[in-house]
């Protein structure tokens, strides 16, 4: 099991090989979601080793993870700003 990146999958975001499960998704579930790694592995239907490998990658690449989070937040904001807003007349 390894962490891989492919521009055609998840816009190149690091992910668990053979899945569309991003490293940040795993980290969010464990760190921010306060879920145990075994629970996350069960929920995502991946090996526990894959969860720990994703967490290891997350902690080994803090600058990359921060940049990806910033890019995601920026993209969300752009979509929010351009989304149709109800006419309140």
CSV table of N, CA, C and O in Angstrom, one decimal:
chain,number,residue,atom,x,y,z
A,1,UNK,N,0.8,-1.2,0.0
A,1,UNK,CA,0.0,0.0,0.0
A,1,UNK,C,0.9,1.2,0.0
A,1,UNK,O,1.9,1.3,0.7
A,2,UNK,N,0.5,2.2,-0.8
A,2,UNK,CA,1.3,3.4,-0.9
A,2,UNK,C,0.4,4.6,-1.1
A,2,UNK,O,-0.8,4.5,-1.4
A,3,UNK,N,1.0,5.8,-0.9
A,3,UNK,CA,0.3,7.0,-1.2
A,3,UNK,C,0.7,7.4,-2.6
A,3,UNK,O,1.9,7.4,-2.9
A,4,UNK,N,-0.2,7.8,-3.4
A,4,UNK,CA,0.1,8.2,-4.8
A,4,UNK,C,-0.6,9.5,-5.1
A,4,UNK,O,-1.5,10.0,-4.4
A,5,UNK,N,-0.1,10.0,-6.2
A,5,UNK,CA,-0.7,11.3,-6.8
A,5,UNK,C,-0.8,11.1,-8.3
A,5,UNK,O,0.1,10.6,-8.9
A,6,UNK,N,-2.0,11.5,-8.8
A,6,UNK,CA,-2.2,11.5,-10.2
A,6,UNK,C,-3.1,12.6,-10.6
A,6,UNK,O,-4.2,12.8,-10.0
A,7,UNK,N,-2.7,13.5,-11.5
A,7,UNK,CA,-3.5,14.7,-11.8
A,7,UNK,C,-4.9,14.4,-12.3
A,7,UNK,O,-5.8,15.2,-12.2
A,8,UNK,N,-5.1,13.2,-12.7
A,8,UNK,CA,-6.5,12.8,-13.2
A,8,UNK,C,-7.4,12.3,-12.1
A,8,UNK,O,-8.6,12.1,-12.4
A,9,UNK,N,-6.9,12.2,-10.9
A,9,UNK,CA,-7.7,11.7,-9.8
A,9,UNK,C,-7.5,12.7,-8.6
A,9,UNK,O,-6.4,13.0,-8.2
A,10,UNK,N,-8.6,13.2,-8.2
A,10,UNK,CA,-8.7,14.2,-7.1
A,10,UNK,C,-7.7,15.4,-7.3
A,10,UNK,O,-7.1,15.9,-6.4
A,11,UNK,N,-7.6,15.8,-8.6
A,11,UNK,CA,-6.8,16.9,-9.0
A,11,UNK,C,-5.4,16.8,-8.5
A,11,UNK,O,-4.7,17.8,-8.2
A,12,UNK,N,-4.9,15.6,-8.4
A,12,UNK,CA,-3.5,15.3,-8.0
A,12,UNK,C,-3.3,15.3,-6.5
A,12,UNK,O,-2.1,15.2,-6.1
A,13,UNK,N,-4.3,15.4,-5.7
A,13,UNK,CA,-4.1,15.4,-4.3
A,13,UNK,C,-3.6,14.0,-3.8
A,13,UNK,O,-4.1,13.0,-4.4
A,14,UNK,N,-2.7,13.9,-2.9
A,14,UNK,CA,-2.2,12.6,-2.4
A,14,UNK,C,-3.4,11.8,-1.9
A,14,UNK,O,-4.3,12.3,-1.2
A,15,UNK,N,-3.4,10.5,-2.3
A,15,UNK,CA,-4.5,9.6,-1.9
A,15,UNK,C,-3.9,8.2,-1.7
A,15,UNK,O,-2.8,7.9,-2.1
A,16,UNK,N,-4.8,7.4,-1.1
A,16,UNK,CA,-4.4,6.0,-0.9
A,16,UNK,C,-4.5,5.3,-2.3
A,16,UNK,O,-5.5,5.4,-2.9
A,17,UNK,N,-3.4,4.6,-2.7
A,17,UNK,CA,-3.4,4.0,-4.0
A,17,UNK,C,-4.6,3.0,-4.2
A,17,UNK,O,-4.9,2.3,-3.3
A,18,UNK,N,-5.1,3.1,-5.4
A,18,UNK,CA,-6.2,2.2,-5.7
A,18,UNK,C,-7.6,2.7,-5.2
A,18,UNK,O,-8.6,2.0,-5.3
A,19,UNK,N,-7.6,3.9,-4.6
A,19,UNK,CA,-8.8,4.5,-4.1
A,19,UNK,C,-8.9,5.9,-4.5
A,19,UNK,O,-8.0,6.5,-5.1
A,20,UNK,N,-10.1,6.5,-4.2
A,20,UNK,CA,-10.2,8.0,-4.3
A,20,UNK,C,-10.3,8.6,-2.9
A,20,UNK,O,-10.9,9.6,-2.7
A,21,UNK,N,-9.6,8.0,-2.0
A,21,UNK,CA,-9.6,8.5,-0.6
A,21,UNK,C,-8.3,9.3,-0.4
A,21,UNK,O,-7.2,8.8,-0.4
A,22,UNK,N,-8.5,10.6,-0.2
A,22,UNK,CA,-7.4,11.6,0.0
A,22,UNK,C,-6.8,11.4,1.4
A,22,UNK,O,-7.5,11.1,2.4
A,23,UNK,N,-5.5,11.7,1.4
A,23,UNK,CA,-4.8,11.8,2.7
A,23,UNK,C,-5.5,12.8,3.6
A,23,UNK,O,-5.7,12.5,4.8
A,24,UNK,N,-5.9,13.9,3.1
A,24,UNK,CA,-6.5,14.9,3.9
A,24,UNK,C,-7.9,14.4,4.5
A,24,UNK,O,-8.2,14.8,5.6
A,25,UNK,N,-8.6,13.6,3.7
A,25,UNK,CA,-9.8,13.1,4.2
A,25,UNK,C,-9.6,12.2,5.4
A,25,UNK,O,-10.3,12.3,6.4
A,26,UNK,N,-8.6,11.3,5.3
A,26,UNK,CA,-8.3,10.5,6.5
A,26,UNK,C,-7.9,11.3,7.7
A,26,UNK,O,-8.3,11.1,8.8
A,27,UNK,N,-7.0,12.3,7.4
A,27,UNK,CA,-6.5,13.1,8.5
A,27,UNK,C,-7.7,13.9,9.2
A,27,UNK,O,-7.8,14.0,10.4
A,28,UNK,N,-8.6,14.4,8.3
A,28,UNK,CA,-9.7,15.1,8.9
A,28,UNK,C,-10.6,14.2,9.8
A,28,UNK,O,-11.1,14.7,10.8
A,29,UNK,N,-10.8,13.0,9.3
A,29,UNK,CA,-11.6,12.1,10.1
A,29,UNK,C,-11.0,11.7,11.4
A,29,UNK,O,-11.6,11.7,12.5
A,30,UNK,N,-9.7,11.5,11.4
A,30,UNK,CA,-9.0,11.1,12.7
A,30,UNK,C,-8.7,12.3,13.5
A,30,UNK,O,-9.0,12.3,14.7
A,31,UNK,N,-8.1,13.4,13.0
A,31,UNK,CA,-7.7,14.6,13.8
A,31,UNK,C,-8.9,15.4,14.1
A,31,UNK,O,-9.1,15.7,15.3
A,32,UNK,N,-9.6,15.9,13.1
A,32,UNK,CA,-10.7,16.9,13.4
A,32,UNK,C,-12.0,16.1,13.8
A,32,UNK,O,-12.7,16.6,14.6
A,33,UNK,N,-12.2,14.9,13.3
A,33,UNK,CA,-13.4,14.2,13.6
A,33,UNK,C,-13.3,13.3,14.8
A,33,UNK,O,-14.2,12.7,15.2
A,34,UNK,N,-12.1,13.3,15.4
A,34,UNK,CA,-11.8,12.5,16.6
A,34,UNK,C,-12.3,11.1,16.5
A,34,UNK,O,-12.8,10.5,17.5
A,35,UNK,N,-12.1,10.5,15.3
A,35,UNK,CA,-12.4,9.1,15.1
A,35,UNK,C,-11.1,8.3,15.2
A,35,UNK,O,-10.0,8.7,14.8
A,36,UNK,N,-11.2,7.1,15.7
A,36,UNK,CA,-10.0,6.2,15.8
A,36,UNK,C,-9.6,5.7,14.5
A,36,UNK,O,-10.4,5.5,13.6
A,37,UNK,N,-8.3,5.5,14.3
A,37,UNK,CA,-7.9,4.9,13.0
A,37,UNK,C,-8.6,3.6,12.6
A,37,UNK,O,-9.0,3.4,11.5
A,38,UNK,N,-8.8,2.7,13.6
A,38,UNK,CA,-9.6,1.5,13.2
A,38,UNK,C,-11.0,1.8,12.7
A,38,UNK,O,-11.5,1.2,11.8
A,39,UNK,N,-11.6,2.8,13.4
A,39,UNK,CA,-13.0,3.2,12.9
A,39,UNK,C,-12.9,3.8,11.5
A,39,UNK,O,-13.8,3.4,10.7
A,40,UNK,N,-12.0,4.6,11.2
A,40,UNK,CA,-11.8,5.2,9.9
A,40,UNK,C,-11.6,4.1,8.9
A,40,UNK,O,-12.2,4.1,7.8
A,41,UNK,N,-10.7,3.2,9.2
A,41,UNK,CA,-10.4,2.1,8.2
A,41,UNK,C,-11.7,1.3,7.9
A,41,UNK,O,-12.0,1.0,6.8
A,42,UNK,N,-12.5,1.1,9.0
A,42,UNK,CA,-13.8,0.4,8.8
A,42,UNK,C,-14.7,1.2,7.9
A,42,UNK,O,-15.4,0.7,7.0
A,43,UNK,N,-14.8,2.5,8.3
A,43,UNK,CA,-15.8,3.4,7.5
A,43,UNK,C,-15.4,3.5,6.1
A,43,UNK,O,-16.3,3.6,5.2
A,44,UNK,N,-14.1,3.6,5.8
A,44,UNK,CA,-13.7,3.8,4.4
A,44,UNK,C,-13.4,2.5,3.7
A,44,UNK,O,-13.0,2.5,2.5
A,45,UNK,N,-13.5,1.4,4.4
A,45,UNK,CA,-13.3,0.0,3.8
A,45,UNK,C,-11.9,-0.1,3.2
A,45,UNK,O,-11.7,-0.5,2.1
A,46,UNK,N,-10.9,0.3,4.0
A,46,UNK,CA,-9.5,0.2,3.7
A,46,UNK,C,-8.8,-0.5,4.8
A,46,UNK,O,-9.3,-0.6,6.0
A,47,UNK,N,-7.6,-1.0,4.6
A,47,UNK,CA,-6.8,-1.6,5.6
A,47,UNK,C,-6.3,-0.6,6.6
A,47,UNK,O,-6.1,0.6,6.3
A,48,UNK,N,-6.2,-1.0,7.9
A,48,UNK,CA,-5.8,-0.1,8.9
A,48,UNK,C,-4.4,0.4,8.6
A,48,UNK,O,-4.1,1.6,8.9
A,49,UNK,N,-3.6,-0.4,8.0
A,49,UNK,CA,-2.2,0.1,7.6
A,49,UNK,C,-2.3,1.3,6.6
A,49,UNK,O,-1.5,2.2,6.7
A,50,UNK,N,-3.3,1.3,5.7
A,50,UNK,CA,-3.5,2.4,4.8
A,50,UNK,C,-3.8,3.7,5.5
A,50,UNK,O,-3.4,4.8,5.2
A,51,UNK,N,-4.6,3.6,6.6
A,51,UNK,CA,-5.0,4.8,7.4
A,51,UNK,C,-3.7,5.3,8.1
A,51,UNK,O,-3.5,6.5,8.0
A,52,UNK,N,-2.9,4.4,8.6
A,52,UNK,CA,-1.7,4.9,9.3
A,52,UNK,C,-0.7,5.4,8.3
A,52,UNK,O,0.0,6.4,8.6
A,53,UNK,N,-0.7,4.9,7.1
A,53,UNK,CA,0.2,5.4,6.1
A,53,UNK,C,-0.2,6.8,5.6
A,53,UNK,O,0.6,7.7,5.4
A,54,UNK,N,-1.5,7.0,5.5
A,54,UNK,CA,-2.0,8.3,5.1
A,54,UNK,C,-1.7,9.3,6.2
A,54,UNK,O,-1.3,10.4,5.9
A,55,UNK,N,-1.9,8.9,7.5
A,55,UNK,CA,-1.5,9.8,8.6
A,55,UNK,C,-0.1,10.1,8.6
A,55,UNK,O,0.3,11.3,8.8
A,56,UNK,N,0.8,9.1,8.3
A,56,UNK,CA,2.2,9.3,8.3
A,56,UNK,C,2.6,10.3,7.2
A,56,UNK,O,3.4,11.2,7.4
A,57,UNK,N,2.0,10.2,6.0
A,57,UNK,CA,2.2,11.1,4.9
A,57,UNK,C,1.7,12.5,5.3
A,57,UNK,O,2.5,13.5,5.0
A,58,UNK,N,0.6,12.6,5.9
A,58,UNK,CA,0.0,13.9,6.3
A,58,UNK,C,1.0,14.6,7.2
A,58,UNK,O,1.3,15.8,7.0
A,59,UNK,N,1.6,13.9,8.2
A,59,UNK,CA,2.5,14.6,9.2
A,59,UNK,C,3.9,14.8,8.6
A,59,UNK,O,4.6,15.7,9.0
A,60,UNK,N,4.3,14.0,7.6
A,60,UNK,CA,5.6,14.2,7.0
A,60,UNK,C,5.6,15.3,5.9
A,60,UNK,O,6.7,15.7,5.6
A,61,UNK,N,4.4,15.7,5.5
A,61,UNK,CA,4.3,16.8,4.5
A,61,UNK,C,3.4,17.9,4.9
A,61,UNK,O,2.4,18.2,4.2
A,62,UNK,N,3.7,18.6,6.0
A,62,UNK,CA,2.8,19.6,6.5
A,62,UNK,C,2.6,20.8,5.6
A,62,UNK,O,1.5,21.3,5.5
A,63,UNK,N,3.6,21.2,4.9
A,63,UNK,CA,3.5,22.4,4.0
A,63,UNK,C,2.6,22.0,2.8
A,63,UNK,O,1.7,22.8,2.4
A,64,UNK,N,2.7,20.8,2.3
A,64,UNK,CA,1.8,20.4,1.2
A,64,UNK,C,0.4,20.3,1.6
A,64,UNK,O,-0.5,20.7,1.0
A,65,UNK,N,0.2,19.7,2.8
A,65,UNK,CA,-1.2,19.6,3.3
A,65,UNK,C,-1.8,20.9,3.6
A,65,UNK,O,-3.0,21.1,3.3
A,66,UNK,N,-1.0,21.9,4.1
A,66,UNK,CA,-1.6,23.2,4.3
A,66,UNK,C,-1.9,23.9,3.0
A,66,UNK,O,-3.0,24.5,2.9
A,67,UNK,N,-1.1,23.7,2.0
A,67,UNK,CA,-1.3,24.3,0.7
A,67,UNK,C,-2.6,23.7,0.1
A,67,UNK,O,-3.4,24.4,-0.5
A,68,UNK,N,-2.7,22.4,0.2
A,68,UNK,CA,-3.9,21.8,-0.4
A,68,UNK,C,-5.2,22.2,0.3
A,68,UNK,O,-6.2,22.5,-0.3
A,69,UNK,N,-5.1,22.4,1.6
A,69,UNK,CA,-6.3,22.9,2.4
A,69,UNK,C,-6.6,24.3,2.0
A,69,UNK,O,-7.8,24.6,1.8
A,70,UNK,N,-5.6,25.1,1.8
A,70,UNK,CA,-5.8,26.5,1.4
A,70,UNK,C,-6.4,26.5,-0.1
A,70,UNK,O,-7.4,27.3,-0.3
A,71,UNK,N,-5.9,25.7,-1.0
A,71,UNK,CA,-6.5,25.7,-2.3
A,71,UNK,C,-7.9,25.2,-2.3
A,71,UNK,O,-8.8,25.8,-3.0
A,72,UNK,N,-8.2,24.2,-1.5
A,72,UNK,CA,-9.6,23.7,-1.4
A,72,UNK,C,-10.5,24.8,-0.8
A,72,UNK,O,-11.6,25.0,-1.3
A,73,UNK,N,-10.1,25.5,0.2
A,73,UNK,CA,-10.9,26.6,0.8
A,73,UNK,C,-11.1,27.7,-0.2
A,73,UNK,O,-12.2,28.3,-0.4
A,74,UNK,N,-10.1,28.1,-1.0
A,74,UNK,CA,-10.2,29.1,-2.0
A,74,UNK,C,-11.2,28.7,-3.1
A,74,UNK,O,-12.0,29.5,-3.6
A,75,UNK,N,-11.1,27.4,-3.6
A,75,UNK,CA,-12.0,26.9,-4.6
A,75,UNK,C,-13.5,27.0,-4.1
A,75,UNK,O,-14.4,27.4,-4.8
A,76,UNK,N,-13.7,26.6,-2.8
A,76,UNK,CA,-15.0,26.6,-2.2
A,76,UNK,C,-15.5,28.0,-2.2
A,76,UNK,O,-16.7,28.3,-2.5
A,77,UNK,N,-14.7,28.9,-1.8
A,77,UNK,CA,-15.1,30.3,-1.7
A,77,UNK,C,-15.5,30.9,-3.1
A,77,UNK,O,-16.5,31.6,-3.3
A,78,UNK,N,-14.7,30.5,-4.1
A,78,UNK,CA,-15.0,31.0,-5.5
A,78,UNK,C,-16.4,30.4,-6.0
A,78,UNK,O,-17.2,31.1,-6.5
A,79,UNK,N,-16.6,29.2,-5.7
A,79,UNK,CA,-17.9,28.6,-6.0
A,79,UNK,C,-19.0,29.3,-5.2
A,79,UNK,O,-20.1,29.6,-5.8
A,80,UNK,N,-18.8,29.5,-4.0
A,80,UNK,CA,-19.9,30.1,-3.2
A,80,UNK,C,-20.2,31.5,-3.7
A,80,UNK,O,-21.3,31.9,-3.8
A,81,UNK,N,-19.1,32.3,-4.1
A,81,UNK,CA,-19.3,33.6,-4.6
A,81,UNK,C,-20.0,33.7,-5.9
A,81,UNK,O,-20.8,34.6,-6.2
A,82,UNK,N,-19.8,32.7,-6.7
A,82,UNK,CA,-20.4,32.7,-8.1
A,82,UNK,C,-21.7,31.9,-8.2
A,82,UNK,O,-22.4,32.0,-9.2
A,83,UNK,N,-22.1,31.2,-7.1
A,83,UNK,CA,-23.4,30.5,-7.1
A,83,UNK,C,-24.5,31.5,-7.2
A,83,UNK,O,-24.5,32.6,-6.8
A,84,UNK,N,-25.6,31.0,-7.8
A,84,UNK,CA,-26.8,31.8,-7.9
A,84,UNK,C,-27.3,32.1,-6.5
A,84,UNK,O,-27.4,31.2,-5.7
A,85,UNK,N,-27.6,33.3,-6.3
A,85,UNK,CA,-28.2,33.7,-5.0
A,85,UNK,C,-29.7,34.0,-5.2
A,85,UNK,O,-30.1,34.5,-6.2
A,86,UNK,N,-30.5,33.6,-4.2
A,86,UNK,CA,-31.9,33.9,-4.4
A,86,UNK,C,-32.2,35.4,-4.5
A,86,UNK,O,-31.6,36.2,-3.9
A,87,UNK,N,-33.2,35.7,-5.3
A,87,UNK,CA,-33.6,37.1,-5.5
A,87,UNK,C,-34.5,37.5,-4.4
A,87,UNK,O,-35.6,36.8,-4.2
A,88,UNK,N,-34.2,38.4,-3.6
A,88,UNK,CA,-34.9,38.8,-2.4
A,88,UNK,C,-35.7,40.0,-2.6
A,88,UNK,O,-35.7,41.0,-1.8
A,89,UNK,N,-36.5,40.1,-3.7
A,89,UNK,CA,-37.3,41.3,-3.9
A,89,UNK,C,-38.7,41.1,-3.5
A,89,UNK,O,-39.2,40.1,-3.1
